[in-house]
XYZ file of C-alpha atoms in Angstrom:
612
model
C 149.275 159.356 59.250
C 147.064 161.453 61.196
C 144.650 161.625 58.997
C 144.487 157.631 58.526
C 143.881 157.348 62.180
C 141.201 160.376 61.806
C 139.196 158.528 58.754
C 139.723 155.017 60.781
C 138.010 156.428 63.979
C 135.027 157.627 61.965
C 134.581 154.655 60.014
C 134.412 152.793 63.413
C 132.021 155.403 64.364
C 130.055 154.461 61.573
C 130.526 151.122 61.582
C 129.360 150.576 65.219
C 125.823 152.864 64.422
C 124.862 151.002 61.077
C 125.016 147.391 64.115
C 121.033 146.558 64.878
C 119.195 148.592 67.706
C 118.954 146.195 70.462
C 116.225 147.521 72.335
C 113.762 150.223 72.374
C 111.326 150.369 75.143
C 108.154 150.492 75.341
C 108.291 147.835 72.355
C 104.887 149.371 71.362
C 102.761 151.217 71.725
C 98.674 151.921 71.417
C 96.790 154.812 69.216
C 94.072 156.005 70.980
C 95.644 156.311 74.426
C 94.320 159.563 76.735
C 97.961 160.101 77.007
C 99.768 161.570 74.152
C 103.100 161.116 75.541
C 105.344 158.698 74.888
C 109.065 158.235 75.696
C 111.410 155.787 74.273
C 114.257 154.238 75.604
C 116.987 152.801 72.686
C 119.520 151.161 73.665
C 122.509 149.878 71.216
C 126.377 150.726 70.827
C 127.482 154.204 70.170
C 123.318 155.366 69.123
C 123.985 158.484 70.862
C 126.006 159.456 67.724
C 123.397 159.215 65.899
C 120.172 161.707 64.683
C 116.688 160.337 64.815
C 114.306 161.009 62.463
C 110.743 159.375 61.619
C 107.667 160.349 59.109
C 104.550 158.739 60.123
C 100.689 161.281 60.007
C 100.030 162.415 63.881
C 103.200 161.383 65.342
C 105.505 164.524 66.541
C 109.116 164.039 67.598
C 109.227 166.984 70.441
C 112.895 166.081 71.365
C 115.828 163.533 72.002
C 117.845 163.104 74.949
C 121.447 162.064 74.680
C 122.866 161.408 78.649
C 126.077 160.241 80.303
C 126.119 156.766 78.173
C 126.521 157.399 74.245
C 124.341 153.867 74.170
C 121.628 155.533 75.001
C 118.743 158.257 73.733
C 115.302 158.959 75.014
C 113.205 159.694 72.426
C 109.777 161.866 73.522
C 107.020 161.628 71.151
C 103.708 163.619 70.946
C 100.509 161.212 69.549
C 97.881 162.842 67.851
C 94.183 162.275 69.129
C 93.476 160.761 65.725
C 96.360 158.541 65.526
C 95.742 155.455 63.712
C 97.269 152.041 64.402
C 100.660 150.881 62.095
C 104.001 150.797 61.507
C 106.548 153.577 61.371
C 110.376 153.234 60.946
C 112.751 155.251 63.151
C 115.859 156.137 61.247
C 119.402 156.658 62.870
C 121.606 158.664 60.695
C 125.126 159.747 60.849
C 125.821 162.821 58.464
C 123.497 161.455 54.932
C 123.894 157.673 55.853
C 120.726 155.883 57.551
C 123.159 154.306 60.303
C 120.604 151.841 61.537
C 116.389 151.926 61.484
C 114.035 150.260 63.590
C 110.147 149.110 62.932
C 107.706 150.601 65.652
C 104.365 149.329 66.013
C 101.145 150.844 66.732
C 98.705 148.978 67.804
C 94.770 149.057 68.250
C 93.671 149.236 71.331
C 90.551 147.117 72.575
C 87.244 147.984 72.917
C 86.143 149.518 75.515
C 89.955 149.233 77.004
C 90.257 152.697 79.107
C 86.917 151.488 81.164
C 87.972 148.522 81.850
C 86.732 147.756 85.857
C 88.797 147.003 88.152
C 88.641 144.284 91.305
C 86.476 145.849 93.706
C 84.638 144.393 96.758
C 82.260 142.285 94.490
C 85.619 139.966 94.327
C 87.496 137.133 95.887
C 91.101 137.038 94.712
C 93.293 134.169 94.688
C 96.981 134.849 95.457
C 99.338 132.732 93.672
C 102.812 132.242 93.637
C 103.453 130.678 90.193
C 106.513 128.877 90.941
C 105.240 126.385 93.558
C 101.258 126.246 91.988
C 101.502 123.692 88.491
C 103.891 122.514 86.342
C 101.394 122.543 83.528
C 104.613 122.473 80.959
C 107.643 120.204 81.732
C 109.771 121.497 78.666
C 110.108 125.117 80.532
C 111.792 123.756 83.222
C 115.394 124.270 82.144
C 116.149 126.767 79.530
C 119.343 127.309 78.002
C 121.266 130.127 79.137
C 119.276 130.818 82.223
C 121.695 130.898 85.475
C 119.262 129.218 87.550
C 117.803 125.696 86.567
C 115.381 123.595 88.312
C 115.545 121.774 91.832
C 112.450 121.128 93.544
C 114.189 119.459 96.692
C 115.594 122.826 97.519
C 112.889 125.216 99.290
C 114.529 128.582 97.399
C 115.080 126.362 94.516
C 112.627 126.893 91.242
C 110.098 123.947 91.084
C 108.349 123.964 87.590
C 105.078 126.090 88.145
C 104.150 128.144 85.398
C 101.697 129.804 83.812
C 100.398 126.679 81.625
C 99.905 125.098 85.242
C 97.464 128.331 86.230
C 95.437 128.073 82.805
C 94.783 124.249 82.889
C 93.776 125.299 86.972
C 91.227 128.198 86.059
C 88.442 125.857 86.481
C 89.629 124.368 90.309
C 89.507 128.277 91.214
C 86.379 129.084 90.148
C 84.590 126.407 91.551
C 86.035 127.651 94.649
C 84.357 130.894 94.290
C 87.341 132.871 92.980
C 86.843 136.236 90.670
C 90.345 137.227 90.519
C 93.653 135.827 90.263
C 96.645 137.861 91.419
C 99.906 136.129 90.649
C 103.041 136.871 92.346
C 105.699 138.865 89.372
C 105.762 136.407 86.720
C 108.955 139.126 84.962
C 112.014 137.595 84.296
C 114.392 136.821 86.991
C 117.380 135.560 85.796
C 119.222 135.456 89.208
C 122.022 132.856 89.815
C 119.972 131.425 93.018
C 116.289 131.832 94.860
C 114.859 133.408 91.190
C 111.553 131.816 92.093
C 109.621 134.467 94.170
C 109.788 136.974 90.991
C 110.786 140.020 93.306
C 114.392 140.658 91.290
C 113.288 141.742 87.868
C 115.857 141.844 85.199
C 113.789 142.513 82.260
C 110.408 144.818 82.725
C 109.086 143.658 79.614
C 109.529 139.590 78.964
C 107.631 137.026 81.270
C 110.330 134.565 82.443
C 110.817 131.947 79.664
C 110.475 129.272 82.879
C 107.218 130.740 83.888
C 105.966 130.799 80.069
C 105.930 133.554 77.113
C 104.307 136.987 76.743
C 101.954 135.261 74.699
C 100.822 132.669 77.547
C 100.377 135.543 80.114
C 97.701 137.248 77.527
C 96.371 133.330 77.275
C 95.851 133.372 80.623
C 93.832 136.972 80.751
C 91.787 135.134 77.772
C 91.187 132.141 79.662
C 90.563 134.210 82.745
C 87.995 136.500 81.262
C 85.443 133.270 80.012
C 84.973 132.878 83.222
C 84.322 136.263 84.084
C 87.316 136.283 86.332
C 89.878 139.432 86.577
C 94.138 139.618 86.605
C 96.222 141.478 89.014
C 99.417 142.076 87.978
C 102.493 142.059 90.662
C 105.144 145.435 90.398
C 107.775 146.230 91.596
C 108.936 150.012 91.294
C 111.331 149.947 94.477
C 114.197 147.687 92.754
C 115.386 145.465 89.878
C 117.413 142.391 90.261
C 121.241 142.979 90.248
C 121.443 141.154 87.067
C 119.218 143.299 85.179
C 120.515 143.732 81.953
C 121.331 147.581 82.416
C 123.185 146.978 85.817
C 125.703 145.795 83.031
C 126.004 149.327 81.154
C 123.638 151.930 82.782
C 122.445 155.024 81.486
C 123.309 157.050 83.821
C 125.249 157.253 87.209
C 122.273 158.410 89.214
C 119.906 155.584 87.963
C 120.765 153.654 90.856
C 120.403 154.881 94.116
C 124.292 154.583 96.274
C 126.061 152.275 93.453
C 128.213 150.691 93.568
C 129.174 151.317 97.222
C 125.302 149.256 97.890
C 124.076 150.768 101.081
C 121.198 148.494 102.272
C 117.758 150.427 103.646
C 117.089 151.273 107.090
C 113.808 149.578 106.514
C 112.319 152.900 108.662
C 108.974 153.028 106.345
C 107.402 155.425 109.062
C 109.936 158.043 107.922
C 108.131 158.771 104.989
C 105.090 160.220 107.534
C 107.513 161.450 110.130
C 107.209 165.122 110.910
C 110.100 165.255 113.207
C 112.504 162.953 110.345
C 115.641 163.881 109.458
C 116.926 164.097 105.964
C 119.228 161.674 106.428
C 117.192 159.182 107.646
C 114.755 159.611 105.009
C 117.151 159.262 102.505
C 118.513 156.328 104.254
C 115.319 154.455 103.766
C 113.732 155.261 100.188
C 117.599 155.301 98.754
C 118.697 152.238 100.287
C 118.819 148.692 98.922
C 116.351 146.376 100.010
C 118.829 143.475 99.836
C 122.207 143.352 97.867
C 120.452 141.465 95.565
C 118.044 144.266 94.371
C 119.574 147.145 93.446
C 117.554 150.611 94.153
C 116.090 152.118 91.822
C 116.050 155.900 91.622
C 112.273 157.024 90.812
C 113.458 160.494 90.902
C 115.652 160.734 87.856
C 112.736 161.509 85.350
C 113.724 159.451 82.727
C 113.619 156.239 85.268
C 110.152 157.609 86.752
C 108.831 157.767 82.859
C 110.051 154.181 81.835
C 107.776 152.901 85.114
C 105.430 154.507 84.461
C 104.970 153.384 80.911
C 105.724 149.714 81.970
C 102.488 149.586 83.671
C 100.029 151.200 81.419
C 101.784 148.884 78.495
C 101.278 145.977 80.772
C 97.760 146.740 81.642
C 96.866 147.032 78.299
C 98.794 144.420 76.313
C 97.270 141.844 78.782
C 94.130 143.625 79.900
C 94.932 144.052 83.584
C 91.930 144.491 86.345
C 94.372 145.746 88.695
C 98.174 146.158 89.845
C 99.953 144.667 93.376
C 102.617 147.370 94.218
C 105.240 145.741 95.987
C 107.454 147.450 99.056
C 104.887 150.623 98.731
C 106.596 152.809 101.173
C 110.397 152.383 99.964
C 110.164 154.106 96.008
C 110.463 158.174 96.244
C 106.802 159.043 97.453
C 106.376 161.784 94.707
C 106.830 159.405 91.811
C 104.292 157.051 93.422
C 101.806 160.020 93.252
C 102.140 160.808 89.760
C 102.350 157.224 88.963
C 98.860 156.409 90.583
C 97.455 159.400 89.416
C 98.607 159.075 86.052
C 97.715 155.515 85.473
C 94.268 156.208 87.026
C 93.986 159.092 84.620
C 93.975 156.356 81.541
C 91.788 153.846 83.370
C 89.263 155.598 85.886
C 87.855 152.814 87.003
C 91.219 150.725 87.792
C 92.637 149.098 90.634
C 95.935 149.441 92.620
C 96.524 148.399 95.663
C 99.825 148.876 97.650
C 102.018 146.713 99.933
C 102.575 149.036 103.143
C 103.210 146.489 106.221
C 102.566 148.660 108.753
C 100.184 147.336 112.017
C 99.024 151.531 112.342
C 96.194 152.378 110.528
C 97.301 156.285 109.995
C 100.375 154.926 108.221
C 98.441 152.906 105.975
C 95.346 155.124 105.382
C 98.378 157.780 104.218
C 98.836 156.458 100.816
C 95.342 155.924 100.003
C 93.356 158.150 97.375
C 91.595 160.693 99.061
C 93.199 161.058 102.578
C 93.885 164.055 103.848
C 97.489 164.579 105.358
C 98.812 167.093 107.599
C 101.869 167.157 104.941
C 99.697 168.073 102.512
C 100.734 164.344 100.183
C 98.595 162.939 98.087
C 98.479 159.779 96.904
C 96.166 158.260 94.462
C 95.942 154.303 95.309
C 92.441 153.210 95.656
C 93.151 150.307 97.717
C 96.247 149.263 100.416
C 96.832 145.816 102.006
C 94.902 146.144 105.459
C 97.572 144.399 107.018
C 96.285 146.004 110.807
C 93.140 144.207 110.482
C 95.434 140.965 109.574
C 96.731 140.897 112.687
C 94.332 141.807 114.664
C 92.277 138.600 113.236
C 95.005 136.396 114.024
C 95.970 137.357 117.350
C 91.942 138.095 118.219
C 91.214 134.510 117.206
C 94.275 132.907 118.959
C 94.212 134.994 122.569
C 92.158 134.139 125.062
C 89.104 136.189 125.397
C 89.613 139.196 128.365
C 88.645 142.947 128.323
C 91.204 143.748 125.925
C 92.232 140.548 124.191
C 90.244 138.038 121.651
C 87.831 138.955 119.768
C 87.581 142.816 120.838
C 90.999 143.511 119.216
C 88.639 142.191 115.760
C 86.222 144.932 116.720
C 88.775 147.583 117.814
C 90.704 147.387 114.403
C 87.686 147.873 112.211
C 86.535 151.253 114.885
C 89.769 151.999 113.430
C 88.308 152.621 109.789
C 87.754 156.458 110.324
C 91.479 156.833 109.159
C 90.579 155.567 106.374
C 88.796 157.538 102.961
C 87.600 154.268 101.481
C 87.826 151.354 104.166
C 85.544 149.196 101.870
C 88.119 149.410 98.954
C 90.989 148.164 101.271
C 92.111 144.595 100.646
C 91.956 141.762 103.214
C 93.857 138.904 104.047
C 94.361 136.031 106.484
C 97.616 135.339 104.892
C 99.748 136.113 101.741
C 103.143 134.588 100.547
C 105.599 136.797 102.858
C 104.252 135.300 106.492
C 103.152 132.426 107.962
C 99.554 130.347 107.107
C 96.962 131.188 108.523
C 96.227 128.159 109.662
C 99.966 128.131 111.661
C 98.867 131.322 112.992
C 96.220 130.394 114.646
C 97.819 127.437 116.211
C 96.586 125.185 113.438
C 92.874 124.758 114.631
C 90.589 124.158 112.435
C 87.792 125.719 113.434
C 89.542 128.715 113.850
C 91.070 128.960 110.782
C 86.948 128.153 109.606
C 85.848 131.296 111.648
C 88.710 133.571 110.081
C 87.425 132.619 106.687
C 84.045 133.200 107.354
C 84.770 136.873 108.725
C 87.094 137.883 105.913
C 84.639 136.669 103.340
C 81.955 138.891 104.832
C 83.343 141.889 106.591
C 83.991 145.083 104.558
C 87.236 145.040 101.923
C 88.339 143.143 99.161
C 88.958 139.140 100.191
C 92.017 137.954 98.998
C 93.044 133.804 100.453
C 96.479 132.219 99.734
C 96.214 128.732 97.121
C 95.917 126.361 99.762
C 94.356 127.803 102.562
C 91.487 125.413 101.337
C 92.906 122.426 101.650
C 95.189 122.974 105.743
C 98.686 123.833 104.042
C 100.729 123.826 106.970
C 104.810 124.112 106.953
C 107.231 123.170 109.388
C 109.933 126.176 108.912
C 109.190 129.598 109.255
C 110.818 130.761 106.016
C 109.703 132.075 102.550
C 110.790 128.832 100.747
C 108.646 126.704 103.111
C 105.313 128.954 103.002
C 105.672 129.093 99.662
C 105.570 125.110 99.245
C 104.074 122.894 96.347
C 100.202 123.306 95.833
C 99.405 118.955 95.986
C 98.614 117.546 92.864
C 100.228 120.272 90.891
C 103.134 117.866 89.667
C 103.049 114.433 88.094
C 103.808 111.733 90.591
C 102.289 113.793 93.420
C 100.938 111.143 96.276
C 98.215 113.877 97.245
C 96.070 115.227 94.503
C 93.873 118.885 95.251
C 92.376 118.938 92.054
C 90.991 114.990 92.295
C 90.591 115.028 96.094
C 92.901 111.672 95.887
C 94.631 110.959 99.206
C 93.617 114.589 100.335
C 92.327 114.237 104.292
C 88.738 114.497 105.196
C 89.391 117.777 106.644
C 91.033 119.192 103.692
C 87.938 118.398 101.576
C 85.409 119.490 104.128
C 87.609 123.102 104.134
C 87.417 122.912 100.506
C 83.508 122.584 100.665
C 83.303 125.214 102.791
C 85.501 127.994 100.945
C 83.549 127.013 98.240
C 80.011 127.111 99.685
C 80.558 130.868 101.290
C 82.693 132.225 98.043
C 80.168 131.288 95.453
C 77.283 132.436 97.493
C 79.657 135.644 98.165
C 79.256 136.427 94.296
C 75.796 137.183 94.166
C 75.406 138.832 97.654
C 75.511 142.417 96.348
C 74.719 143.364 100.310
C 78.004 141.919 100.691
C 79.912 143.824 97.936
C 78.092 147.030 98.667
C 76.477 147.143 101.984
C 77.252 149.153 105.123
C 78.687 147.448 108.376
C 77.755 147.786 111.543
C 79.327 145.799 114.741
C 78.703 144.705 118.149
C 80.506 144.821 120.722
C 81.974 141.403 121.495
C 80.250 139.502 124.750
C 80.819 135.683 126.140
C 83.624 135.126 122.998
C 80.774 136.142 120.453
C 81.203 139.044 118.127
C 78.376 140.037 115.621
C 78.015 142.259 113.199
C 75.939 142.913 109.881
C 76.298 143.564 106.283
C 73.137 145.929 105.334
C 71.614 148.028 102.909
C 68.099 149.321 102.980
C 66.894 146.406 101.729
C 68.923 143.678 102.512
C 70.702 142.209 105.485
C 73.206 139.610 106.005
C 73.790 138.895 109.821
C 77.123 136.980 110.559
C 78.093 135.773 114.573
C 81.677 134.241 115.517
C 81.266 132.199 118.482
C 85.037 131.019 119.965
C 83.789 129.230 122.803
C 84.452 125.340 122.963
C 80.030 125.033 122.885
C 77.443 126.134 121.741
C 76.114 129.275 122.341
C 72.443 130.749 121.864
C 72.179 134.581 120.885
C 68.974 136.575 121.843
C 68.880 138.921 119.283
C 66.650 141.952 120.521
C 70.271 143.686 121.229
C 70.619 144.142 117.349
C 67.286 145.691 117.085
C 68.914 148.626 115.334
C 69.083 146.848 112.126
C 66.723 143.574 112.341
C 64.009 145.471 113.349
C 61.276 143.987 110.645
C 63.234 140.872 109.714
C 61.557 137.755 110.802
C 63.620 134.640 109.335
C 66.679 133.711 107.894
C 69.067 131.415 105.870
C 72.095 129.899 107.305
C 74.426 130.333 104.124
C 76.781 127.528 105.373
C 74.826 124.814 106.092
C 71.550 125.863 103.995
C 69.326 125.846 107.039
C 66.498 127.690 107.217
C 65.591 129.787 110.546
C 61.994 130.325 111.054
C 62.308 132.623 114.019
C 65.311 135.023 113.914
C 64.957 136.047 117.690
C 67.093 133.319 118.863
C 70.000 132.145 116.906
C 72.182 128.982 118.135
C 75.399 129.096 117.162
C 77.443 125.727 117.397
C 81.290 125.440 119.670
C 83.993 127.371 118.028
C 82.376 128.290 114.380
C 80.428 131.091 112.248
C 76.998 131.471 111.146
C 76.120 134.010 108.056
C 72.550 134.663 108.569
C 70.584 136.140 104.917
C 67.676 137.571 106.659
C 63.799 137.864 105.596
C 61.326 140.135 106.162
């Protein structure tokens, strides 16, 4: 009898190897890469009992890992610097029998691919949250099987948007002026409720059949690059959504950080700069859920860290990134983050990342970026972080009344800040994004305001990046995500209000439009813009100027906040008109014959090219 039970337990065994692999991640993979590591992750019942073997010329199989879960291996491959492209099986044997096999694919990577450029200050980025943009495909917005369906009455609901919507939109944006489309994560979320923001991934390597198809993302980079304009991919390292598929059967205990007890965060993100910090407290933060929806990931089990890691680089090049969002920067262990950066900067020089640290203090920001020097000794490797000090600086300086230390001196007090900094001109700049209010609420939905914040984030130093519909007055009533995040107009069939057409849009609306449009397409060609130094003036009389220069070239810009007009004698500026005579008003197209007076009109900006 014993023996019956013995052969019956291995010809389960057997039985449950020979089933089909049901994942292995990365599902490809490049030749060519400056990398020659690569780690697999398979997943399928019982594959831990099996041995992996594969034959294919420059490929070495250094080791596999069998951990806590038998339905898992990592697999760690060495590639060969003359690797071709093509297929290779990976066997799974038990004893003589090939238990199960998989087909993995190498592919050829694109010309040119490792030096590719990133965004850079030469571009205007569009943020978009897909969801609430277009509905540019009608049949995506229920799939079978998904937990969460559509309802576009409900403000955390999913509304239709998708990536067909963005393609058949490419040309509305780049009359605007725009170079570069970031999107908010487009990964699947297949949540039971609020699944529309993107933030809860539960699959790292599938767009979210609602949103579109792996294949419509690399449409969109297609579409994208005929018009010269870039991609910047949102990521999120910090969690996963708590219906990821591995949440289900994870490969080991310490993947998640505090499960299944689910201690949320502290949300303390100056910890991770503290000197004085304790342990506890630091732990408290970077191990703690950001909501009980998002489980924690653990960046510093290696195996975790590696499949990140890999995500990225396989998403940059399967879709031809420019550049990478990094959401919740501060929260993911802070040593992952710097091999991660440095890593993925290693395969693409000249690539962009830029990093989500809300934080008003310019030392806490300027800590993550590439090149600063910390007392700690960290480095980090981002090239770019969200300037979100200058943010709200602009708002408030705009909105306050002007005093010694109010208006538009906190403008010009933020930017003295940019010694922190190792590359202020590579940081990126906002007036919004999808996680606070408008702009235009903030500043107390003026117009002209709002007019004169464009104007100075279009021209100051950084990387411009507006929120879809700041061009047109979005406004919202509540204060919540689900009601800044609302409908783009015109973006569903049956809309009364039409962006695209300009039908029932308000006069002011279209004028804003006109004038994003007039300052970002100028903005493309003004290299003195993209490359040029800054210098500022102190603020006088609710005036604030400042210049855009190189040795050749200057572009003069004044903010005037008062309710009228105001004429600036210029001799004050000296310093860098000297030997400039005339100028162009980029907004209106007038020409100034005689740059030693300029009039600037109530409660707006002029952006002065100058001429020798």
């Amino acid at each position: 009898m014993k023996q019956i039970v013995t052969l019956f337990i291995i010809l389960i065994a057997l039985n449950v190897v020979a089933q089909n692999v049901e994942r292995v991640e990365p599902p490809n993979w490049w030749a060519g890469m400056q990398s020659p590591d690569l780690q697999l992750l398979v997943y399928g019942e019982a594959i831990s009992t099996a041995d992996v073997s594969l034959d294919y010329p420059g490929i070495e199989l250094v080791s596999v890992t069998k951990v806590e879960n038998p339905n898992y291996l990592f697999v760690d491959l060495k590639l060969g610097k003359d690797l071709k492209p093509g297929k290779f099986e990976i066997q799974f044997t038990t004893g003589k029998k090939v238990a199960a096999s998989y087909s993995y694919e190498l592919w050829e990577r694109k010309e040119n691919s490792a030096n590719r450029e990133g965004f850079n200050p030469s571009d205007v980025i569009c943020l978009i949250t897909p969801d609430r943009f277009v509905n540019g495909d009608t049949g995506n917005d229920e799939v079978e099987g998904m937990k969460e369906g559509m309802d576009r009455s409900y403000n955390y609901g999913r509304h239709g948007g998708d990536l067909r919507g963005i393609i058949n939109s490419l040309d509305y944006l780049q009359n605007l002026g725009y170079t570069a489309v970031w999107l908010n994560p487009v990964l699947e979320n297949d949540m039971p409720e609020a699944s529309y923001h993107g933030y809860a991934c539960t699959d790292f390597y599938k767009v979210d059949p609602r949103y579109g198809s792996n294949e419509e993302y690399v449409e969109l980079k297609r579409e994208l690059d005929k018009r010269g304009m870039k991609l910047i991919m949102d990521l999120i390292f910090n969690h996963c959504g708590s219906e990821h598929w591995w949440m289900y059967d994870m490969p080991m205990k310490d993947w998640i950080n505090n499960y299944p007890e689910i201690k949320i965060t502290n949300h303390r993100r100056t910890l991770n700069q503290d000197p004085h910090a304790s342990e506890v407290d630091v732990r408290g933060m970077v191990d703690g859920w950001f909501v009980k929806e998002m489980p924690d990931m653990n960046q510093k089990n290696p195996f975790l860290a590696k499949y990140l890691i890999q995500n990225s680089i396989w998403w940059v090049e399967y879709v031809g990134l420019e550049g990478i969002r990094q959401d919740t920067w501060p929260y993911p262990d802070k040593n992952m983050m710097s091999v991660w950066t440095n890593e993925l900067l290693e395969e693409y020089p000249n690539f962009n990342v830029v990093g989500e640290e809300w934080s008003m203090n310019p030392a806490i920001v300027s800590y993550w970026q590439k090149g600063k020097y910390n007392a700690d000794g960290y480095k980090n490797y981002a090239p770019s972080m969200m300037d979100f000090p200058l943010q709200s600086a602009v708002a408030q300086g705009l909105k306050n009344e002007e005093s010694w230390d109010y208006g538009l001196i906190q403008i010009y007090e933020a930017l003295s800040n940019d010694f922190q900094y190792p590359d202020a001109g590579n940081l990126t700049i906002f007036p919004d994004n999808h996680d606070m209010s408008r702009f235009y609420v903030q500043v107390g939905e003026d117009v002209d305001l709002l007019k004169i914040g464009l104007a100075f984030f279009l021209t100051t130093r950084g990387i411009p990046q507006i929120y879809y519909g700041t061009e047109i007055l979005m406004r919202h009533d509540g204060s919540e995500h689900g009601d800044i995040r609302a409908d783009f107009p015109g973006g569903w069939e049956g809309d009364k209000v039409n962006a695209f057409t300009g039908e029932g849009l308000s006069d002011e609306a279209k004028a804003i439009q006109k004038y994003v449009s007039a300052i970002q397409n100028w903005r493309k060609t003004a290299s003195v813009i993209h490359d040029g130094k800054l210098m500022h003036f102190i603020p006088e009389d609710g005036t604030y100027t400042y210049f855009r220069y190189t040795e050749d070239e200057a572009v003069m810009v004044i903010l005037n906040k008062n309710a009228e007009a105001k004429t600036i004698t210029t001799n004050r500026f000296n310093e860098v008109i000297s030997g400039y005579k005339s100028g162009k008003e980029i907004i209106s197209g007038k020409t100034i014959s005689d740059i030693s007076e300029i009039n600037v009109p109530a409660k707006s900006a002029v952006i002065v090219e100058l001429s020798k």
